[in-house]
Coordinates of C-alpha atoms in Angstrom, one line a residue:
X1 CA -60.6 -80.8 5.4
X2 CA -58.3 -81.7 8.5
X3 CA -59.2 -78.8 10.4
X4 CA -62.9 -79.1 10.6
X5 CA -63.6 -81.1 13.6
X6 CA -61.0 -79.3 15.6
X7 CA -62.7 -76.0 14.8
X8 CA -66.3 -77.1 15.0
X9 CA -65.5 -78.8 18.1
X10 CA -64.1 -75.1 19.3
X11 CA -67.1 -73.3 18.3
X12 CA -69.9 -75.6 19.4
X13 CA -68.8 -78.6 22.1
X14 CA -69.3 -77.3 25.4
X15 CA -66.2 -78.6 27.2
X16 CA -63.8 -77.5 24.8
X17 CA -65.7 -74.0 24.8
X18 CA -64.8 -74.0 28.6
X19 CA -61.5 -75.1 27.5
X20 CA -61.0 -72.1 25.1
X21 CA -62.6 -69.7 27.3
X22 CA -59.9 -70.8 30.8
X23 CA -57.4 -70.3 27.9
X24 CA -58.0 -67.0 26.6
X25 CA -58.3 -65.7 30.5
X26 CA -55.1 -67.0 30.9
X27 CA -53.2 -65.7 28.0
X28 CA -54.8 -62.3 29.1
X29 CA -53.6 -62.4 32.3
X30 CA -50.3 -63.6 31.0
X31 CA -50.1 -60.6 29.0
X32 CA -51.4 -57.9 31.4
X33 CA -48.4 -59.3 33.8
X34 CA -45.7 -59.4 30.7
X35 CA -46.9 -55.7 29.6
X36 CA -46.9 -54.4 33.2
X37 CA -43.1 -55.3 32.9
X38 CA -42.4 -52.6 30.3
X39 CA -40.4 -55.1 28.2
X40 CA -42.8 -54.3 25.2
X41 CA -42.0 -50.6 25.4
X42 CA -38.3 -51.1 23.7
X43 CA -37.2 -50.7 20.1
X44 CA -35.9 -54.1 20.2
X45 CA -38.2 -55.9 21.4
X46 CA -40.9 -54.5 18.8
X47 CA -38.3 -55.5 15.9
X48 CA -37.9 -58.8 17.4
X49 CA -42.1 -59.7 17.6
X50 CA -42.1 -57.8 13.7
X51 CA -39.5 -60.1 12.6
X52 CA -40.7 -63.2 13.7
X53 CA -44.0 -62.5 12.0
X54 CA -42.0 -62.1 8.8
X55 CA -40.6 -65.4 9.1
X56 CA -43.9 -67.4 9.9
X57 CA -45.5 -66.0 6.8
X58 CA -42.2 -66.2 4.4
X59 CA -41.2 -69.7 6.0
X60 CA -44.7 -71.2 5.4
X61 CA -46.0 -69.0 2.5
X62 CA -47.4 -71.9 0.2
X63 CA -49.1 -73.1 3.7
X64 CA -50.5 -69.8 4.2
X65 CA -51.4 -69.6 0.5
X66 CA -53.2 -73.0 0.5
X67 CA -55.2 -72.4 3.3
X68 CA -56.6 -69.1 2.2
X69 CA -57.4 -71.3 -1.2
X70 CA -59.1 -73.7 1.1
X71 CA -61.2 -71.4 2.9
X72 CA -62.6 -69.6 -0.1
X73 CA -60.2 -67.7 -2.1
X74 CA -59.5 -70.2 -5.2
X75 CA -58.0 -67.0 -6.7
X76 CA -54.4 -67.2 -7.0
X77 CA -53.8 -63.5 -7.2
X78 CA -56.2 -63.5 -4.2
X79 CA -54.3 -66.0 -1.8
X80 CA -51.4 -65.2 -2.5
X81 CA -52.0 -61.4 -1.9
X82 CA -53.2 -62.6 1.6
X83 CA -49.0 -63.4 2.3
X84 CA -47.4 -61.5 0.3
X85 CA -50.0 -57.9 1.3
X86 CA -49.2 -58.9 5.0
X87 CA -45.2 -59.3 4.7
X88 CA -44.8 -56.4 2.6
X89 CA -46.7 -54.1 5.2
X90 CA -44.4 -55.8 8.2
X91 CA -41.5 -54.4 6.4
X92 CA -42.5 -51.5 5.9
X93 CA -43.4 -51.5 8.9
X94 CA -39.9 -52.2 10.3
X95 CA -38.5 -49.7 8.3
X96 CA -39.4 -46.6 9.5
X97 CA -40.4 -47.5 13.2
X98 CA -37.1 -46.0 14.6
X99 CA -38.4 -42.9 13.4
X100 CA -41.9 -43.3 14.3
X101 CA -40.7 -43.9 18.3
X102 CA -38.7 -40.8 18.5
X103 CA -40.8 -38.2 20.6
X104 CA -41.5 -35.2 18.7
X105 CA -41.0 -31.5 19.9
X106 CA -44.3 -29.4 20.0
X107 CA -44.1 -25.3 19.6
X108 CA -44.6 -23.8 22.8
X109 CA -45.6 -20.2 23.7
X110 CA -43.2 -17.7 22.9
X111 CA -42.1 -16.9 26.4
X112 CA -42.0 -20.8 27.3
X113 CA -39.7 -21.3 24.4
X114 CA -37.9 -18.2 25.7
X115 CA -36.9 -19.4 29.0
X116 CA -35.7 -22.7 28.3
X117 CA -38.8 -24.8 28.2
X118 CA -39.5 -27.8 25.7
X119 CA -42.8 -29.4 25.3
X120 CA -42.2 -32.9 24.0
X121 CA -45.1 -35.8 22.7
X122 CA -44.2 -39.3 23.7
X123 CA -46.0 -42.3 22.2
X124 CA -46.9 -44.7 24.5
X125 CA -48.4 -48.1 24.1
X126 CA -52.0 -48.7 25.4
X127 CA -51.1 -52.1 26.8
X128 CA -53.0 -55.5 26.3
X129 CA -54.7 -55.4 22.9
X130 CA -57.4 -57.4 21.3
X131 CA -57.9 -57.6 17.9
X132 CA -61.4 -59.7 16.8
X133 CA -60.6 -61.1 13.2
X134 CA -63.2 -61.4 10.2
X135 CA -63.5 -64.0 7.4
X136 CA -62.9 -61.8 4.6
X137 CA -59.2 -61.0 5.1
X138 CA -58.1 -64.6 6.7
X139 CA -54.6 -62.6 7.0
X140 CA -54.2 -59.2 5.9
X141 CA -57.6 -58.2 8.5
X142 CA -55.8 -60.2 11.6
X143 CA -52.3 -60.0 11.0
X144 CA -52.0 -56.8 9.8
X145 CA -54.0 -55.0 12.5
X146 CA -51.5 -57.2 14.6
X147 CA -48.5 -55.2 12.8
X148 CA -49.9 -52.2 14.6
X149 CA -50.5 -53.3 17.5
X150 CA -47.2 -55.0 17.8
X151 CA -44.9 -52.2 16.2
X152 CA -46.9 -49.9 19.4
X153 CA -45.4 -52.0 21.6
X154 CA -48.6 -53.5 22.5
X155 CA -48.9 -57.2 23.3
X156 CA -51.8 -59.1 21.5
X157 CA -54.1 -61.7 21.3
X158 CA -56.1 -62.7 18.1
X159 CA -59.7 -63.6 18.4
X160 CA -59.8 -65.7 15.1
X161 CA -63.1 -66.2 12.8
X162 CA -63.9 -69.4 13.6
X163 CA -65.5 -69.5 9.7
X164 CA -61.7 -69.6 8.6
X165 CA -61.2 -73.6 9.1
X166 CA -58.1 -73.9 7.4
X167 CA -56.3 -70.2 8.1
X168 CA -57.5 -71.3 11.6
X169 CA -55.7 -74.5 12.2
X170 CA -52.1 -72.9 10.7
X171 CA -52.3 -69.6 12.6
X172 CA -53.2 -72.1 15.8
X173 CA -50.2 -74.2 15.2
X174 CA -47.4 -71.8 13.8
X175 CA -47.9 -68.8 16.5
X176 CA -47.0 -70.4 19.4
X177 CA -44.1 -72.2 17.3
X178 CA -42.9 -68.4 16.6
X179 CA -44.5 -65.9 19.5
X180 CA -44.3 -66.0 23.4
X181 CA -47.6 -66.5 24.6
X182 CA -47.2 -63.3 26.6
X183 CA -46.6 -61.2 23.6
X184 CA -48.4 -62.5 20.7
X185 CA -51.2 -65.4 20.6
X186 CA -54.7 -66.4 18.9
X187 CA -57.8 -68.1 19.9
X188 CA -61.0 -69.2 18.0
X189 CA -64.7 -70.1 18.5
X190 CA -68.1 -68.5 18.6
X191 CA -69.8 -66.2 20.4
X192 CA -69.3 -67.5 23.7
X193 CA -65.5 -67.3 23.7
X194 CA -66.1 -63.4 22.0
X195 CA -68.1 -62.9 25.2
X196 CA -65.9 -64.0 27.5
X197 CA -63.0 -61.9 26.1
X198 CA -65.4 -58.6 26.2
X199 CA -65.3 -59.2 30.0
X200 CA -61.8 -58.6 30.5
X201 CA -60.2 -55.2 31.0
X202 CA -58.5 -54.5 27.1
X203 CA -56.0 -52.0 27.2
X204 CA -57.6 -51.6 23.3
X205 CA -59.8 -53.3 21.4
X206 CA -59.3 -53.7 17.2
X207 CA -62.7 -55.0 15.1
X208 CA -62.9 -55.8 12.0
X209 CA -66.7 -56.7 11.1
X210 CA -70.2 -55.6 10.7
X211 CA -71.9 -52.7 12.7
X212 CA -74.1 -55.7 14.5
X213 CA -70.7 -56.7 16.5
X214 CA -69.3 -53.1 16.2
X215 CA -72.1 -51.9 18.4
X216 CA -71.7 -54.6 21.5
X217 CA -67.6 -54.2 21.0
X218 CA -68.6 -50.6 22.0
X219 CA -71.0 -51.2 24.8
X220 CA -68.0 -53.8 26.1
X221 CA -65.6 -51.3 25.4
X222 CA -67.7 -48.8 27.9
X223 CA -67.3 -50.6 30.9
X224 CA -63.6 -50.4 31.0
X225 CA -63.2 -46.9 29.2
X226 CA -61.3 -48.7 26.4
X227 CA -60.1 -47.5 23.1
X228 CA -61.2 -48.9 20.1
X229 CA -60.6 -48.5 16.3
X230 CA -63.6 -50.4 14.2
X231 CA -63.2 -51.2 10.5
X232 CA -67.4 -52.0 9.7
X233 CA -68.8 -51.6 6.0
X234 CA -71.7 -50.1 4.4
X235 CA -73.4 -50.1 0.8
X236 CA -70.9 -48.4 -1.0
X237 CA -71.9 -46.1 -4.5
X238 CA -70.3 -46.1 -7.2
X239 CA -71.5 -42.9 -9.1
X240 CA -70.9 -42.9 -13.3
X241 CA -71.6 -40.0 -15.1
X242 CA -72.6 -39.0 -18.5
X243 CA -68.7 -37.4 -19.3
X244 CA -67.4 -41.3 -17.9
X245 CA -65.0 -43.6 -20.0
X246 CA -67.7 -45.9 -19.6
X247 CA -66.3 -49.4 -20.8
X248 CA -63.3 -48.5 -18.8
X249 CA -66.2 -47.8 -15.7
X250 CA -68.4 -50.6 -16.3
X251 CA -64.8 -53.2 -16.1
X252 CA -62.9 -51.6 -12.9
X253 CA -66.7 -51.5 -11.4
X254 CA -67.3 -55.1 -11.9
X255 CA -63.8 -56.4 -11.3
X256 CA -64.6 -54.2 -7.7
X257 CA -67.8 -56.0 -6.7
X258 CA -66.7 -59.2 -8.0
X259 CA -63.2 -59.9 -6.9
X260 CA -62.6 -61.7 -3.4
X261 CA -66.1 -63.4 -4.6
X262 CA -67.9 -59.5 -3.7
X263 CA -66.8 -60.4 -0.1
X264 CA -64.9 -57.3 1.2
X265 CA -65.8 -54.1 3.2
X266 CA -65.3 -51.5 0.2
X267 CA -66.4 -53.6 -3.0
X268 CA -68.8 -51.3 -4.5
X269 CA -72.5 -51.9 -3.2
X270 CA -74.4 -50.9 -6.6
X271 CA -73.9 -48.5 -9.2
X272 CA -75.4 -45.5 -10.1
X273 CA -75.4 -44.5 -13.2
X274 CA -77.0 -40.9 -15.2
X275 CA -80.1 -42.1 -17.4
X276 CA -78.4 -41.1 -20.7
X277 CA -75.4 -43.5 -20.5
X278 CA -77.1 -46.5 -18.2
X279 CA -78.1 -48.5 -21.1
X280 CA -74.4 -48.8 -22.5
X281 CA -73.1 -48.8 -18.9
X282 CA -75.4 -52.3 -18.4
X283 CA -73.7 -53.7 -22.0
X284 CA -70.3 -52.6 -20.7
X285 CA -70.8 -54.4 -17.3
X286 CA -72.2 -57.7 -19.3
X287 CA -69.0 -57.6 -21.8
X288 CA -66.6 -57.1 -18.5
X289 CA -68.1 -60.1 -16.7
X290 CA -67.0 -62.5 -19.3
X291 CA -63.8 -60.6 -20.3
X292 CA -63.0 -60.9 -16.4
X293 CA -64.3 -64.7 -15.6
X294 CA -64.9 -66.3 -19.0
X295 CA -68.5 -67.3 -19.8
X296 CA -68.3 -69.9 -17.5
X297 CA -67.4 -68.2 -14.1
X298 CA -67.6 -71.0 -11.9
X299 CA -64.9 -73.2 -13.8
X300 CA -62.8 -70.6 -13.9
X301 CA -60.0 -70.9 -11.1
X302 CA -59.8 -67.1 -11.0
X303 CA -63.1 -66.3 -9.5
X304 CA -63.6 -67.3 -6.0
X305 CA -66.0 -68.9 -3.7
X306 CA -68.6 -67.5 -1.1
X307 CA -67.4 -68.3 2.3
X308 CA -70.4 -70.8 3.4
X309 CA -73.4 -72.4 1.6
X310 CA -75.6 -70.2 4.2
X311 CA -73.8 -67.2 2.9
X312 CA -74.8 -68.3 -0.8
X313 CA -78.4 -68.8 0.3
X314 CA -78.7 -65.6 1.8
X315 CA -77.1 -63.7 -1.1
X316 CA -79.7 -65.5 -3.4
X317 CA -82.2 -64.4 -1.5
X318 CA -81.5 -60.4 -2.6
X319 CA -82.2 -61.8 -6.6
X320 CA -85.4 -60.4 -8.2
X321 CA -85.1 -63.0 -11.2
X322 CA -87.0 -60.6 -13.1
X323 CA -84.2 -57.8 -13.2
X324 CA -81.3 -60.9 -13.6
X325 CA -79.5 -59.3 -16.8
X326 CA -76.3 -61.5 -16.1
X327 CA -75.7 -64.5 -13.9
X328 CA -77.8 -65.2 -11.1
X329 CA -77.5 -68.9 -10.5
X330 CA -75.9 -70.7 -7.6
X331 CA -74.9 -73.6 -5.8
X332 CA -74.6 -73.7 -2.4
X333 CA -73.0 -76.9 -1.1
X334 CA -70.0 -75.9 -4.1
X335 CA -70.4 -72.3 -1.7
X336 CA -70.8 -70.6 -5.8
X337 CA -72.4 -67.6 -7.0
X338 CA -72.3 -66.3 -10.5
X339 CA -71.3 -62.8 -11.0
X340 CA -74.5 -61.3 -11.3
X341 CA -75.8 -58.2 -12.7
X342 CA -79.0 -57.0 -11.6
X343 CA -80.7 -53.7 -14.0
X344 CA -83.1 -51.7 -12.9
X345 CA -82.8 -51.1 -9.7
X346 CA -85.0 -48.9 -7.3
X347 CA -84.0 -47.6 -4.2
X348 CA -86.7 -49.7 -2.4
X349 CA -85.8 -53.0 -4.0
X350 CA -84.6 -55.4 -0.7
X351 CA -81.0 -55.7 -2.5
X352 CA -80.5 -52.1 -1.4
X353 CA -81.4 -52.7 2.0
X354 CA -78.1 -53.6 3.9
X355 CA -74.7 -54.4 2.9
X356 CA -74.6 -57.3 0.3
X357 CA -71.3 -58.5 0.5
X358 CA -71.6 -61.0 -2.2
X359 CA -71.1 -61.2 -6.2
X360 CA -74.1 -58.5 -7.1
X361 CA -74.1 -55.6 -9.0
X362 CA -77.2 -53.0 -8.5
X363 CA -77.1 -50.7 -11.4
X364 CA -79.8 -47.7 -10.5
X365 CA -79.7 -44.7 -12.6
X366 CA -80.3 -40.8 -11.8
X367 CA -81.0 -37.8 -13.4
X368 CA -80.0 -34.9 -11.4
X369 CA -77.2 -35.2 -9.1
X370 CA -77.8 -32.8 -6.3
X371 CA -80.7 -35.1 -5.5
X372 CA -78.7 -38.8 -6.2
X373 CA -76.2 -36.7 -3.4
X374 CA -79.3 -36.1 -1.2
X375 CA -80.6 -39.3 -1.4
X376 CA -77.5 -41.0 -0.3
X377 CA -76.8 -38.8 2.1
X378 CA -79.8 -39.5 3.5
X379 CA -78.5 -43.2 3.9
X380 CA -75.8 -44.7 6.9
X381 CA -72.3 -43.6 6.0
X382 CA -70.6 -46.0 3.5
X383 CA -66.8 -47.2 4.5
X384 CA -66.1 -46.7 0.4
X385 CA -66.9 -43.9 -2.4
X386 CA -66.5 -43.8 -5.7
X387 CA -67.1 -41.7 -8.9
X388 CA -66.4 -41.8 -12.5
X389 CA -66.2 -39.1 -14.1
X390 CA -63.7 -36.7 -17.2
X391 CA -66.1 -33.8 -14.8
X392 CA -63.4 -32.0 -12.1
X393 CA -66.3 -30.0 -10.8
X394 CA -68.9 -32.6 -10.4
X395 CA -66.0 -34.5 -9.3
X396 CA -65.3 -32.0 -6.5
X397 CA -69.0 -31.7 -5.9
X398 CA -69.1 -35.6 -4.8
X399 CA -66.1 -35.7 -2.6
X400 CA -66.8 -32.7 -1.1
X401 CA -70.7 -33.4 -0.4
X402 CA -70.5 -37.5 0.3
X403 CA -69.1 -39.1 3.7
X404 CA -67.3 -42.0 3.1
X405 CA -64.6 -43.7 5.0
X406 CA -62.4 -43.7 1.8
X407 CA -62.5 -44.2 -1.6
X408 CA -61.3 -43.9 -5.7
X409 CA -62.1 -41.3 -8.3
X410 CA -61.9 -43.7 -12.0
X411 CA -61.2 -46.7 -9.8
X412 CA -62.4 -49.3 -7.1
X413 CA -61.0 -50.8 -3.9
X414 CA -57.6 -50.2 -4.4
X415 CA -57.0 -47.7 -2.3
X416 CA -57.1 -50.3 0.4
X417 CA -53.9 -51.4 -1.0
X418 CA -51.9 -48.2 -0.4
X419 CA -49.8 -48.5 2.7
X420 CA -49.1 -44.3 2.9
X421 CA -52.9 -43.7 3.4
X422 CA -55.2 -44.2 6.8
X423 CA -57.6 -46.5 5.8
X424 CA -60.7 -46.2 8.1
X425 CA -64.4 -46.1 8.6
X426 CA -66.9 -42.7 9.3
X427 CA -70.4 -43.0 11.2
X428 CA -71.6 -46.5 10.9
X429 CA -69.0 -47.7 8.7
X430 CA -66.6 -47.4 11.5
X431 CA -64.4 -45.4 13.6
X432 CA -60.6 -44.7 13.8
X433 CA -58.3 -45.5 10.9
X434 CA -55.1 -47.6 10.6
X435 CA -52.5 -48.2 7.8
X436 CA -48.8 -47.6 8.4
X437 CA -47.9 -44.8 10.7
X438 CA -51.6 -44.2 11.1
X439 CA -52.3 -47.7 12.4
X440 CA -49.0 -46.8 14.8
X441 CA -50.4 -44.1 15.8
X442 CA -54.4 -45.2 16.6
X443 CA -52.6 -47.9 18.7
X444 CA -50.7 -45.6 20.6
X445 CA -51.4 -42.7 22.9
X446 CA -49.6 -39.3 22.9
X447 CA -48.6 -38.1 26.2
X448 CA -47.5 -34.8 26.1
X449 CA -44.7 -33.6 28.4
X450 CA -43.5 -30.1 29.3
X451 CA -39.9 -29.8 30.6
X452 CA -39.0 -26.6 32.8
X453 CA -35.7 -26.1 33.3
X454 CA -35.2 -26.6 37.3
X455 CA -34.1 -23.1 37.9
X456 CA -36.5 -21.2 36.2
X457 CA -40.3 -20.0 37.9
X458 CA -43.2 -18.9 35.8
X459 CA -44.0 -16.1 38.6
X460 CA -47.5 -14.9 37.1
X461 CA -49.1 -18.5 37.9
X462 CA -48.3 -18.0 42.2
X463 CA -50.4 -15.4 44.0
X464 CA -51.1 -12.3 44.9
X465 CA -52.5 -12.5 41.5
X466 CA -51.7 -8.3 40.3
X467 CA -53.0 -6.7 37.9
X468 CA -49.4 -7.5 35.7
X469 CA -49.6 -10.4 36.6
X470 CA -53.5 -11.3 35.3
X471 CA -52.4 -9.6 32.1
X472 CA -49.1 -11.9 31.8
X473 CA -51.5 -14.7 31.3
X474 CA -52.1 -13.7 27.9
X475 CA -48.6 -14.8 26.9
X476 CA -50.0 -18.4 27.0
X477 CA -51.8 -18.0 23.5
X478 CA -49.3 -15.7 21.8
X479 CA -46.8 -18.4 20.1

């Protein structure tokens, strides 16, 4: 692949690390100058960076398309989603901004309202935003975030995975060809250029990526009191019950840990399944895997590849052979993994350790649900729930007991998809949430305004402080 030695070069070569790393100080300061100029702050001028970003993905869409391909996702449903996801949510986005920029009138106390006060909330951009891009999403988890950030009037700069060779080498060449360095720009390379940038005084900081990187983005973040919003993951349940539709279960269950090759932040972890029904569910999942990918998964152009031979090592690393009911081969230098099906499960097998992010399907099973609930309760917050169930009440008993950052009742992953809902993380799985007006609102700050008329005292504030006049200041909390 053409891009390769440009990247690795990037990531590893010491004088173009410098060279990244001058760069990235100067697009910052570029930007802290360009913000400081309030010319991001208008209606227009968010339209204008919104529209642009429409035309680099609709004007180069097969590009876009074919790099994604390259990099891992030989799905067509799944590259193509990559474009077509991100333009969709920038016109959306476009669409209702007007409305999202117009202040909004807050109820005031009774007597404030009475003598002609208003009390107004302003949205105001943070300023200089950077957004620190993962693998997973090549564009819908760096350009949409961008959206956001961009649509709050917020100048950006993308810190690119530098494991995204080919999505790298187009966004490098097509952003300057359609942004002003001062409002919108990307760099890439390892850790040292992610360093560097956590020196520099944010205005906000966006992650997408594990809680490893989500725990030094905060420690950064301290030093300059700056915002953040981070999207992190989490071993994510998928609870089936005896009342399930279980072949309809077992199918959206392994489509959901097997599509974007098991590499996104809310593919379910493992599934747990009641005692009485696990034996069918295992069946189910064995029938969906070759329904889904054919019975041989890694000819089939609609299953796609692990990102890295490394990553395909380490995820064959969490097979126990002996609990292998489907799959469990691989090949690393093809960066290929079977969908694999692992039955049974215990909570202490080293599968259920961490976050998998791979092709595998844990399948424990439970007996009484008050204690599955305890049990994962007693685990780190995941980023996605689900449950499977004809049950309301046991329904109701697992969303209202579980913490999850979001999640599906009869269904996997796609709530993701749904523009209308935040979309966010909870304890380690993240913090802050983004999606639409949500995202719009995480990247901007209300300031809330009070406007007296100029004529018109509020006398009880001023002393001597009376006794009517102590008294008056209960008006503040009668509305």
């Amino acid at each position: 692949m053409s891009s390769k030695p440009k990247v690795v070069e990037l990531q590893t070569g010491p004088a173009q690390r410098t060279s990244e790393e001058t760069r990235a100080e100067d697009l910052f300061n570029k930007q802290k100058a360009y913000f400081a100029s309030d010319a991001t702050k208008t209606y227009e001028w968010r339209i204008d960076q919104l529209n642009r970003l429409t035309r680099m993905l609709k004007e180069n869409f097969e590009r876009f398309a074919d790099a994604s391909r390259k990099d891992f996702k030989t799905a067509s449903q799944e590259n193509v989603f990559e474009v077509s996801a991100t333009i969709a949510t920038t016109e959306s986005t476009k669409s209702q901004l007007k409305e999202w920029m117009k202040p909004v009138e807050a109820p005031l106390p009774k007597f404030l309202a009475a003598t002609g006060h208003k009390g107004m909330v302003y949205r105001e951009p943070y300023g200089v935003t950077l957004i620190i891009c993962p693998f997973n999403g090549p564009l819908i988890l760096s350009l949409r975030p961008a959206v956001a950030a961009l649509s709050a009037g917020n100048p950006c700069i993308l810190k690119l995975s530098e494991a995204l060779l080919a999505t790298d080498e187009l966004l490098l060449e097509l952003i300057p060809k359609y942004f002003e360095p001062e409002s919108f720009s990307a760099v890439v390379g390892g850790r040292e250029v992610v360093t560097k940038l956590l020196t520099f005084p944010f205005d906000f900081i966006f992650l997408t990526g594990s809680v490893g990187v989500g725990k030094v983005v905060m420690r950064a973040a301290a030093e300059n009191i700056t915002p953040v919003v981070l999207e992190l993951g989490g071993q994510n349940p998928a609870i089936v019950d005896e009342t399930a539709n279980i072949p309809d279960a077992a199918k959206k269950i392994v489509w959901g840990a097997m599509a974007w090759g098991g590499q996104w932040c809310t593919s379910p972890g493992y599934a747990v399944v009641h005692e009485s029904v696990a034996e069918q569910f295992v069946a189910e999942c064995k029938k969906a895997v070759v329904a889904l990918y054919g019975a041989d998964p890694k000819n089939n152009p609609d299953y796609s590849r692990i990102i890295s031979a490394a990553a395909v090592n380490r995820l064959a690393s969490l097979i126990d052979p002996k609990k292998v009911v489907y799959g469990g081969k691989s090949d690393a230098p093809a960066r290929y993994l079977d969908p694999t099906i692992l039955y049974p499960i215990s909570w202490s097998d080293k599968i259920m350790e961490d976050e998998i992010f791979g092709p595998l399907l844990p399948i424990l099973t439970y007996s009484d649900l008050g204690q599955l609930l305890a049990k994962i309760k007693s685990l780190p917050k995941p980023l996605g729930g689900y449950v499977f169930s004809r049950n309301q009440q046991m329904i109701d008993r697992v969303l209202g007991s579980l913490s999850f950052g979001g999640g599906a009742v009869n269904q996997t992953n796609v709530f993701l998809f749904i523009e209308s809902m935040p979309y966010g993380g909870v304890g380690t799985a993240g913090l802050g949430n983004y999606y639409g007006k949500y995202g719009y609102d995480s990247l901007t700050h209300a300031k809330s305004v009070l406007i007296s008329p100029p004529d018109v005292a509020i006398n009880h504030l001023f002393p001597p402080y009376t006794k009517e006049k102590v008294q008056a200041m209960d008006q503040w909390f009668d509305y």
